[in-house]
PDB file of C-alpha atoms in Angstrom:
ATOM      1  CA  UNK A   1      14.165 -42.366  29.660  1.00  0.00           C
ATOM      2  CA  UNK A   2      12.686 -40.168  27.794  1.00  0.00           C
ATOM      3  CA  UNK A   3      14.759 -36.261  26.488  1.00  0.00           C
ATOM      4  CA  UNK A   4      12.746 -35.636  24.014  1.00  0.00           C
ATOM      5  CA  UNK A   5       9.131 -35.529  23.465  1.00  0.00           C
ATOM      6  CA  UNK A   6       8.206 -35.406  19.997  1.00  0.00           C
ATOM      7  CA  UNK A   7       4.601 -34.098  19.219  1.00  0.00           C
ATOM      8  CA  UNK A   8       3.487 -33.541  15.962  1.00  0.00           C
ATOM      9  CA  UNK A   9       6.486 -31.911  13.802  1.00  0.00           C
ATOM     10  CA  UNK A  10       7.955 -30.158  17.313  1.00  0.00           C
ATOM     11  CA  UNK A  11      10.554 -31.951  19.277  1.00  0.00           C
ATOM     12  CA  UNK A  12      10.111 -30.933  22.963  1.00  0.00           C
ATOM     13  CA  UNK A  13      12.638 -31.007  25.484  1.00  0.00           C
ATOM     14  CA  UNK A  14      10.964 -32.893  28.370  1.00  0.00           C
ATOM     15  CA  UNK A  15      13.043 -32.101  31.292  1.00  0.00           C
ATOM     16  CA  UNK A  16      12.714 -28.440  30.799  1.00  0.00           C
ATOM     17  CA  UNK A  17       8.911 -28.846  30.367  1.00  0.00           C
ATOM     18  CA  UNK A  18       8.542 -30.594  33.884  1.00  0.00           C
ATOM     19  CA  UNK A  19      11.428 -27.676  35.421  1.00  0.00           C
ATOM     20  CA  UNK A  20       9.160 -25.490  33.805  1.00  0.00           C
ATOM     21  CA  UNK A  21       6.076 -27.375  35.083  1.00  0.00           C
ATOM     22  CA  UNK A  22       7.796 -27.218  38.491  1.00  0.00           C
ATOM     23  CA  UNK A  23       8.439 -23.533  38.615  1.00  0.00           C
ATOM     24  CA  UNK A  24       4.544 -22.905  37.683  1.00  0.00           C
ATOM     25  CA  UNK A  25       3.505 -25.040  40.519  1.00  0.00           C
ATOM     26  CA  UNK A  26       5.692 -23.982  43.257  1.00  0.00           C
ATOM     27  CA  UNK A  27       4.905 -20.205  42.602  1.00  0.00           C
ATOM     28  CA  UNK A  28       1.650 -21.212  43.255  1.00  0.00           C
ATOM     29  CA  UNK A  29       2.104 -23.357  46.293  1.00  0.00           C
ATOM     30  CA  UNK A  30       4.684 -20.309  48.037  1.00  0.00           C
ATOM     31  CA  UNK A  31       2.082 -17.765  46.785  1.00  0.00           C
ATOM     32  CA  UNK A  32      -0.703 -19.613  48.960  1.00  0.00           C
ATOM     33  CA  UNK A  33       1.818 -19.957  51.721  1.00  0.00           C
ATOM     34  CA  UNK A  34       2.421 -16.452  51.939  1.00  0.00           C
ATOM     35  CA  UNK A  35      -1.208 -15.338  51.440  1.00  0.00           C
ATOM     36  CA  UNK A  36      -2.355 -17.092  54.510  1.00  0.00           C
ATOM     37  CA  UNK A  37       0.963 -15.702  56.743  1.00  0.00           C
ATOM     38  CA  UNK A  38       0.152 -12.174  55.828  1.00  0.00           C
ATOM     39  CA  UNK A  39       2.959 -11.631  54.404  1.00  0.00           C
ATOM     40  CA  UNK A  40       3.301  -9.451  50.879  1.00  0.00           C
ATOM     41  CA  UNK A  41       2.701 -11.804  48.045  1.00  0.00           C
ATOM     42  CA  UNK A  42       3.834  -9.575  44.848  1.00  0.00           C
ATOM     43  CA  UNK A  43       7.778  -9.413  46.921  1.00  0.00           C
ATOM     44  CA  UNK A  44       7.455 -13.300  47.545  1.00  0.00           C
ATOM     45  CA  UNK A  45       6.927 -14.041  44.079  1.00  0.00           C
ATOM     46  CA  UNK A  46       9.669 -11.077  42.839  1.00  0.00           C
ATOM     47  CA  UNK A  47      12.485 -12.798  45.079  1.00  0.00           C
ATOM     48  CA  UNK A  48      11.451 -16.404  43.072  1.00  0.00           C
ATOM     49  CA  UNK A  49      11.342 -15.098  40.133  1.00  0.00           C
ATOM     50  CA  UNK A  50      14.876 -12.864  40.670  1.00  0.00           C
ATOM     51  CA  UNK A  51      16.186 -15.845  42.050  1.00  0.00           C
ATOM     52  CA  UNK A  52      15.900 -18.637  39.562  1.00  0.00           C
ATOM     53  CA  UNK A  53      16.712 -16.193  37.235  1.00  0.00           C
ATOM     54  CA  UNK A  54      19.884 -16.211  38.516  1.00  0.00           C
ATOM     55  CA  UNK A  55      20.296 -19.260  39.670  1.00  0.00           C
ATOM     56  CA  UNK A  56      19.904 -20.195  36.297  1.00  0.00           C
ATOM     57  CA  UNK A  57      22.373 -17.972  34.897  1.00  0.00           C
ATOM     58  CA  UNK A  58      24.682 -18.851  37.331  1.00  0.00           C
ATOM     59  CA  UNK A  59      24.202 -22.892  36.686  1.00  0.00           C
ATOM     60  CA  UNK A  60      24.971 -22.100  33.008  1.00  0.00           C
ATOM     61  CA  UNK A  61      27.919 -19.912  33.481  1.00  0.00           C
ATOM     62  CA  UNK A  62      29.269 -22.858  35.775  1.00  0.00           C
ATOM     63  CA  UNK A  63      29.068 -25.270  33.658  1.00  0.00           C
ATOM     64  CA  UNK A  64      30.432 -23.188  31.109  1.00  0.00           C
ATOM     65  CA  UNK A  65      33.337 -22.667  32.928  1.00  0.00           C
ATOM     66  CA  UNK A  66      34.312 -26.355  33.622  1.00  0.00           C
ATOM     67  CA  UNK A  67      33.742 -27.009  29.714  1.00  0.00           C
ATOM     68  CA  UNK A  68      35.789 -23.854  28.655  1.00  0.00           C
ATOM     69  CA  UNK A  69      37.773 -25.918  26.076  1.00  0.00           C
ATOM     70  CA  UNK A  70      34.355 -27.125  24.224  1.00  0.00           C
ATOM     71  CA  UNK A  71      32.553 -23.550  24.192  1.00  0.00           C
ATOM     72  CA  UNK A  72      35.733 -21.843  23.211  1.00  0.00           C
ATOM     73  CA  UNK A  73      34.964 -23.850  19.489  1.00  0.00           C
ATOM     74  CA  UNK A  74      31.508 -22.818  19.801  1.00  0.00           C
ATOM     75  CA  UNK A  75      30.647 -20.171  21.952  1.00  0.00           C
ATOM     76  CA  UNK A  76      27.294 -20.155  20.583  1.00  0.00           C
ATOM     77  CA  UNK A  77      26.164 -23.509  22.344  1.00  0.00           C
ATOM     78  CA  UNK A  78      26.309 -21.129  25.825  1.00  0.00           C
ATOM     79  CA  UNK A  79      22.641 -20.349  24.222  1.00  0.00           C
ATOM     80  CA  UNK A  80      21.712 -23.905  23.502  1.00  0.00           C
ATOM     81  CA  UNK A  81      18.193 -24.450  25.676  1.00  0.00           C
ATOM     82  CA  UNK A  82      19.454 -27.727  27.341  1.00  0.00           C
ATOM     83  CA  UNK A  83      18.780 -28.166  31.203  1.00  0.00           C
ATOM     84  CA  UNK A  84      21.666 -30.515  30.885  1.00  0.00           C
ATOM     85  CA  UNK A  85      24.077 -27.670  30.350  1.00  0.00           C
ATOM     86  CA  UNK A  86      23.800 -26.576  34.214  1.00  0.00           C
ATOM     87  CA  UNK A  87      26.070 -26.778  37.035  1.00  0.00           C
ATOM     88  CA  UNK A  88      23.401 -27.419  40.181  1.00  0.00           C
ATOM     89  CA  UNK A  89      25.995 -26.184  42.668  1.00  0.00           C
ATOM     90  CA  UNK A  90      26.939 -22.746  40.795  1.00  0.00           C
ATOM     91  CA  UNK A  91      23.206 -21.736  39.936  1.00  0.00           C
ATOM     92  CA  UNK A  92      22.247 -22.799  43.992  1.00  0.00           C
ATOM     93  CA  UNK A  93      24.826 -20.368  45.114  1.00  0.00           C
ATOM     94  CA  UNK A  94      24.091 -17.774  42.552  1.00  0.00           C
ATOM     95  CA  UNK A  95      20.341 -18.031  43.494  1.00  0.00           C
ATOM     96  CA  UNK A  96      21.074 -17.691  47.512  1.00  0.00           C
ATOM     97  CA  UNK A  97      23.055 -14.544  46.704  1.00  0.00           C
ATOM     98  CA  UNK A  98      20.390 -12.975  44.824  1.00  0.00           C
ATOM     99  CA  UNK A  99      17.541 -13.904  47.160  1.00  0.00           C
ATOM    100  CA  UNK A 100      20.123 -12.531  49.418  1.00  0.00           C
ATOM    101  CA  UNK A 101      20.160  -9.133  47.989  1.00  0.00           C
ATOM    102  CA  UNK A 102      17.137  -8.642  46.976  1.00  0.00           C
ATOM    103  CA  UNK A 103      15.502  -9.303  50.205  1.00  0.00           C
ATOM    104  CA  UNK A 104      17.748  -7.206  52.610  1.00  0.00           C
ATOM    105  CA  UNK A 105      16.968  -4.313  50.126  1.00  0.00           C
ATOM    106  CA  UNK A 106      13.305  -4.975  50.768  1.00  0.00           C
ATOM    107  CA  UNK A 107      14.015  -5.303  54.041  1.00  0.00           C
ATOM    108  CA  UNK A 108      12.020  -8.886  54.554  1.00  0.00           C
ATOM    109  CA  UNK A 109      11.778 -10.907  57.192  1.00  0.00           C
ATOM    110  CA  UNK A 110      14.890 -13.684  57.203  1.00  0.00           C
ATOM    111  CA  UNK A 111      13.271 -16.398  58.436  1.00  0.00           C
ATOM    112  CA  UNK A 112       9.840 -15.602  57.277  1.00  0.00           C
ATOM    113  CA  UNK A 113      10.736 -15.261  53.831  1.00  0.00           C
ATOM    114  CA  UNK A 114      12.121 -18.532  54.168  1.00  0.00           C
ATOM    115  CA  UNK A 115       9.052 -20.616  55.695  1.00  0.00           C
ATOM    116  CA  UNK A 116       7.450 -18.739  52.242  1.00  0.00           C
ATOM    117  CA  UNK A 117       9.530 -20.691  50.024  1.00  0.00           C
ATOM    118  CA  UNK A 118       9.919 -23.843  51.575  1.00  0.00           C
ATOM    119  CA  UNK A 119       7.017 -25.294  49.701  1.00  0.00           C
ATOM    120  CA  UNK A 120       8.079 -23.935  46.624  1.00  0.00           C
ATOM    121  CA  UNK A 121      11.964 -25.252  47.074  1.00  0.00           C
ATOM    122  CA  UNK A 122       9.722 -28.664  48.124  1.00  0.00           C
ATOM    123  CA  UNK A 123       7.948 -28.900  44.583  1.00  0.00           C
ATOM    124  CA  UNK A 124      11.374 -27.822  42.816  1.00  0.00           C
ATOM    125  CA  UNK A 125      12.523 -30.822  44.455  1.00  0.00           C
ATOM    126  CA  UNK A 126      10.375 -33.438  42.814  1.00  0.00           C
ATOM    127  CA  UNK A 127      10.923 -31.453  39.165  1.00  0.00           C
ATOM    128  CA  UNK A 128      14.096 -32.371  40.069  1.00  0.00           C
ATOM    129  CA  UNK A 129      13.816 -35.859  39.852  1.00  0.00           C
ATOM    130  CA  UNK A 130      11.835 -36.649  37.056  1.00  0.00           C
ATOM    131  CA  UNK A 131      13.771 -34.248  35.406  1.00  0.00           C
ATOM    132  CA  UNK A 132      16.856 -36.656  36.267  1.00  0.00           C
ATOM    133  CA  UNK A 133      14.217 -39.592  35.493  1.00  0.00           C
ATOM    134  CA  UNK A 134      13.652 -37.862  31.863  1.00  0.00           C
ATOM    135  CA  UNK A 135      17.198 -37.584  30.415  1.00  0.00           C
ATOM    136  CA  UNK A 136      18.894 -40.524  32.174  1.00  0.00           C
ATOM    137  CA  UNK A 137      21.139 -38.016  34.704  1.00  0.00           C
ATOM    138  CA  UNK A 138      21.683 -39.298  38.500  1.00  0.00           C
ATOM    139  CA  UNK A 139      21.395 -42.967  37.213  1.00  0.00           C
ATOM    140  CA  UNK A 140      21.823 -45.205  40.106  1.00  0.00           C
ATOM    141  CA  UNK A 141      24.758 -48.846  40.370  1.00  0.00           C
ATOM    142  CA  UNK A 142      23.208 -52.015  38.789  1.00  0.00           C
ATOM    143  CA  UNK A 143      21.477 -54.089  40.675  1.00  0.00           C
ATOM    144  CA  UNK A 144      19.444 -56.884  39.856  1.00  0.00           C
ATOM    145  CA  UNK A 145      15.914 -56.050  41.691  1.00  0.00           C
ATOM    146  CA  UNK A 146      12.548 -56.611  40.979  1.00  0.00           C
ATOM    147  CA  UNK A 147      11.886 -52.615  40.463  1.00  0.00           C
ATOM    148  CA  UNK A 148      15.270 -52.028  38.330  1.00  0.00           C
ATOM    149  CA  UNK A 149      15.257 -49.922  35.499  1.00  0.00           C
ATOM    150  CA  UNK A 150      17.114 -51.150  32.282  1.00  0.00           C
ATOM    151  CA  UNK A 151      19.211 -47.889  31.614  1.00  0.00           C
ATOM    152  CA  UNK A 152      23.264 -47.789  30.006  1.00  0.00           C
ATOM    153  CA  UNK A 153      23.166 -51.313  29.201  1.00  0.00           C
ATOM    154  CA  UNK A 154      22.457 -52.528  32.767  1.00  0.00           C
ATOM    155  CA  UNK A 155      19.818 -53.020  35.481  1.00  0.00           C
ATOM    156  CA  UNK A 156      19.987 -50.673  38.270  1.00  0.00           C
ATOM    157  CA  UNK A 157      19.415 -49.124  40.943  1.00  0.00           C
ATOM    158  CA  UNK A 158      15.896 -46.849  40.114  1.00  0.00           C
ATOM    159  CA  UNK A 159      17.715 -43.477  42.301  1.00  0.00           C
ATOM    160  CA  UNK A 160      15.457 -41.047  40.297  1.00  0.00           C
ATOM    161  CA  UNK A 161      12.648 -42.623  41.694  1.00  0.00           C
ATOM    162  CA  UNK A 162      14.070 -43.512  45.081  1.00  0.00           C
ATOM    163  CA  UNK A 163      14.671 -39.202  45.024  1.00  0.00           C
ATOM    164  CA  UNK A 164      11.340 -38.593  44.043  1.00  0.00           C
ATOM    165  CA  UNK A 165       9.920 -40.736  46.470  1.00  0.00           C
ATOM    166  CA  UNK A 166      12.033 -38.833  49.086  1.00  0.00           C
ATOM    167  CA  UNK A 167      11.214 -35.365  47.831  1.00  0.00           C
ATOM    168  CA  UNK A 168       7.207 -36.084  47.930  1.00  0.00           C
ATOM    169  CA  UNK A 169       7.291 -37.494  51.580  1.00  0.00           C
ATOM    170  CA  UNK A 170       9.462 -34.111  52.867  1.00  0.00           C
ATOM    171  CA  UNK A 171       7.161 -31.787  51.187  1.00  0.00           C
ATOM    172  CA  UNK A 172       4.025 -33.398  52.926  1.00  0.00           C
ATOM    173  CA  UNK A 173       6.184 -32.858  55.391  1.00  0.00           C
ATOM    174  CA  UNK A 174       6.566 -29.443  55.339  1.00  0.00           C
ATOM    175  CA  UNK A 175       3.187 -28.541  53.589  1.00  0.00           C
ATOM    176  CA  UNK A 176       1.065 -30.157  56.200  1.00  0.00           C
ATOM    177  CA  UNK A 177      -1.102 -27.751  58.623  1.00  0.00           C
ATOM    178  CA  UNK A 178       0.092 -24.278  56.418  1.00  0.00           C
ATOM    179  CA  UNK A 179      -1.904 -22.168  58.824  1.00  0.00           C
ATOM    180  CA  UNK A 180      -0.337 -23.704  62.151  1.00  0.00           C
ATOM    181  CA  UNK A 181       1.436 -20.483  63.524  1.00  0.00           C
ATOM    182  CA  UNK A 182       2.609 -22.487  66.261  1.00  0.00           C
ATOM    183  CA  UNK A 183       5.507 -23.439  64.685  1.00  0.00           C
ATOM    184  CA  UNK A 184       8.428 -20.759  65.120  1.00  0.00           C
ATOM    185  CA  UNK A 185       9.317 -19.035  62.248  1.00  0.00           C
ATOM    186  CA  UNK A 186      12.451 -20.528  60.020  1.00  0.00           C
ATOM    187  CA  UNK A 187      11.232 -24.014  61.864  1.00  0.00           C
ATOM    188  CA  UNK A 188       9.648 -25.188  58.448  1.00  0.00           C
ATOM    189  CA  UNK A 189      12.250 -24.042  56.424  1.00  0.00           C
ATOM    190  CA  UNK A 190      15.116 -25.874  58.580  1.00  0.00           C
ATOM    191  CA  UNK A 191      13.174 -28.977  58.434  1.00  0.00           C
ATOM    192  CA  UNK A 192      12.856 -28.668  54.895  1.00  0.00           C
ATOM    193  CA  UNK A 193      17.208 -28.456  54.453  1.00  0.00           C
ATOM    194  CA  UNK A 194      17.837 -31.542  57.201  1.00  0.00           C
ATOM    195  CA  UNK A 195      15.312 -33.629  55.778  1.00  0.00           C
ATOM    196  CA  UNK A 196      16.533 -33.384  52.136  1.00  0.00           C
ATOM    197  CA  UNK A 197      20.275 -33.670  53.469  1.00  0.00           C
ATOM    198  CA  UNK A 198      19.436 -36.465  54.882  1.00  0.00           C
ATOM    199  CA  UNK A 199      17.633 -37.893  51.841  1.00  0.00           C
ATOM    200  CA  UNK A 200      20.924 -37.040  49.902  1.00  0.00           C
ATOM    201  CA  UNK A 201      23.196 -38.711  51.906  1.00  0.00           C
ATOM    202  CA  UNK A 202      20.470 -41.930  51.416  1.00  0.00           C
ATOM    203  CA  UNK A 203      20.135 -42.096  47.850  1.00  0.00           C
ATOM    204  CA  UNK A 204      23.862 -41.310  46.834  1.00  0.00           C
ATOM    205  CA  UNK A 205      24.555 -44.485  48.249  1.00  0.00           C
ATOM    206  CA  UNK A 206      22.638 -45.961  45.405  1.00  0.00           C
ATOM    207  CA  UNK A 207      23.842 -43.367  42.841  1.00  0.00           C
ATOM    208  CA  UNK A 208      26.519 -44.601  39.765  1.00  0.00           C
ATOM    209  CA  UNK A 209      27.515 -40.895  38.788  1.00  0.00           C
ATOM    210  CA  UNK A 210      28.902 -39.397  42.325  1.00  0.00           C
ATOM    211  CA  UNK A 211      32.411 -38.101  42.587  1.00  0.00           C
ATOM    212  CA  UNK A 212      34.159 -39.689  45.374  1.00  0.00           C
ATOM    213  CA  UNK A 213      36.617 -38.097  47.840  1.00  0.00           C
ATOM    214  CA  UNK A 214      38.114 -41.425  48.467  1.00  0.00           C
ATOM    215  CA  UNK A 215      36.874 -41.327  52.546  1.00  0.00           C
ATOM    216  CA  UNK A 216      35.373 -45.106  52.565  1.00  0.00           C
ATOM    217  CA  UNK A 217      33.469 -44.687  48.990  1.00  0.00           C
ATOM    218  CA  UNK A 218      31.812 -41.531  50.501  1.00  0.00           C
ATOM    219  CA  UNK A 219      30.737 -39.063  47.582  1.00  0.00           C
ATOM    220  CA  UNK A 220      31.537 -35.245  47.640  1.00  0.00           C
ATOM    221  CA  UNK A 221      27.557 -34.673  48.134  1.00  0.00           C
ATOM    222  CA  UNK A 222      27.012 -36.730  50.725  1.00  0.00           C
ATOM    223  CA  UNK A 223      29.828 -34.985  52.779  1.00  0.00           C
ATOM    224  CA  UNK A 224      27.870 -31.596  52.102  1.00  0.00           C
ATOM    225  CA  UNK A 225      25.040 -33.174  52.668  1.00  0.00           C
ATOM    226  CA  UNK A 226      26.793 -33.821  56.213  1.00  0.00           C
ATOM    227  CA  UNK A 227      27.625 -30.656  56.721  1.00  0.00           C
ATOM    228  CA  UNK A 228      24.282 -28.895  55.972  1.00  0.00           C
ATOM    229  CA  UNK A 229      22.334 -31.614  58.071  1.00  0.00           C
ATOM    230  CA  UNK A 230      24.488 -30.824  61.229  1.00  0.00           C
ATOM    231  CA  UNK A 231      24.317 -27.118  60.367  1.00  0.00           C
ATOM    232  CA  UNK A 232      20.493 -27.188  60.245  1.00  0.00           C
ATOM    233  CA  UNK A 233      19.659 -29.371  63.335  1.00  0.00           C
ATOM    234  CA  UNK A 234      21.972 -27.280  65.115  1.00  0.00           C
ATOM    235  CA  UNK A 235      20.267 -24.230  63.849  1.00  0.00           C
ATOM    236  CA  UNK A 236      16.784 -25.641  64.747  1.00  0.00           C
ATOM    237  CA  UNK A 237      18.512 -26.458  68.257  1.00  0.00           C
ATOM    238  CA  UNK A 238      19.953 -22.765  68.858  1.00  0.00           C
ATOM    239  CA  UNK A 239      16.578 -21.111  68.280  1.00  0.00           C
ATOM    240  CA  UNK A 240      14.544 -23.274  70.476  1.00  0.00           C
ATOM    241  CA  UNK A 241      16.674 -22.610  72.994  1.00  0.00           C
ATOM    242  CA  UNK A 242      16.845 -18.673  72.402  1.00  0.00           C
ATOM    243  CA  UNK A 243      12.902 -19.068  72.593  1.00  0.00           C
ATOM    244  CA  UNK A 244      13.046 -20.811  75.801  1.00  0.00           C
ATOM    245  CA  UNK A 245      15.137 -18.190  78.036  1.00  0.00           C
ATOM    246  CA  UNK A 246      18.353 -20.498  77.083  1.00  0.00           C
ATOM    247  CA  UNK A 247      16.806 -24.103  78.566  1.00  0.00           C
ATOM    248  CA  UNK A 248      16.939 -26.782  76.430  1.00  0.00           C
TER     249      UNK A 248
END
């Protein structure tokens, strides 16, 4: 693992350099999407931009909020640049809501606007997990195995890697053949959310750090990621059949 990345006399935080990294390089990737679709660049890249602003906000106001007790004897840590310092479930639903609102007041396209930032949401993925990879976060159960990592005293289970893996086969996935307009609109996007539920509900299995809800060792994430994998084929189900007159 590796926090902090000291060059020269500056100490750099790694993980926010490859979130950072990331951000630069999905931009671009949604920005090519939506240049080949037709569809207006300069509000793609104003809905990111509004959006991980806020989804960061929100992420740090979460985690402030389960950690009231520390921040109430410094309040001044809220500040502290630390990607560690996020809640991932407050800044995602902070960053729907805004996408939310900004888009229906620029009245764009649901589903198109979507497809647009799949690839981007596909490259956020893999910052993801080499952000985990970085600091030591999302560390897997030992496990004696020829690719173990030596992390916390033990040998486990590599489930930063295992997540990266997953996250660079789904967006080839969903980045291959960017100019097929056979595909129905939202159809990229959906595939994006089942795919990486189901990759979830994979590599938790492996994962040290889950919360369980006591249901047979299943983790709090992997029920979500339950729920939003039946929620999305069933999506992808409902509007083939709209397009086909109702016949399945």
């Amino acid at each position: 693992m590796l926090p902090v990345l000291n060059v020269g006399p500056f100490a750099i935080q790694l993980p926010g350099l490859i979130l950072l990294a990331g951000i630069w390089f999905g931009l671009n990737r949604s920005e090519s999407f939506a240049r080949r679709r037709g569809l207006d660049v300069e509000q793609i890249n104003a809905l990111i931009l509004y959006s991980l602003l806020g989804g960061l906000v929100g992420a740090r106001l979460g985690y402030i909020a389960q950690n009231l007790a520390a921040f109430s004897q410094k309040p001044l840590d809220a500040l502290a640049l630390s990607p560690q310092m996020l809640d991932g479930a407050s800044g995602l639903v902070a960053m729907l809501l805004i996408g939310l609102i900004y888009g229906q007041r620029k009245h764009l396209h649901l589903w198109q606007t979507l497809d647009a930032l799949t690839p981007a949401l596909g490259v956020l993925m893999m910052s993801v997990a080499l952000m985990n990879l970085a600091s030591g976060s999302g560390f897997g159960i030992p496990a004696r195995l020829p690719w173990s990592i030596y992390l916390f005293d033990e040998y486990r289970h590599p489930t930063q890697l295992y997540d990266f893996g997953m996250a660079v086969v789904i967006w080839r996935i969903v980045e291959s053949r960017p100019g097929d307009f056979s595909l129905p609109d939202g159809k990229r996007f959906l595939m994006f959310v089942s795919l990486s539920a189901f990759a979830r509900i994979a590599v938790d299995v492996f994962r040290s750090d889950r919360a369980l809800i006591g249901l047979g060792g299943v983790g709090i994430e992997q029920l979500t990621a339950w729920f939003i994998l039946v929620a999305a084929v069933w999506l992808m189900q409902r509007k083939k059949t709209i397009q086909t007159g109702g016949k399945i």
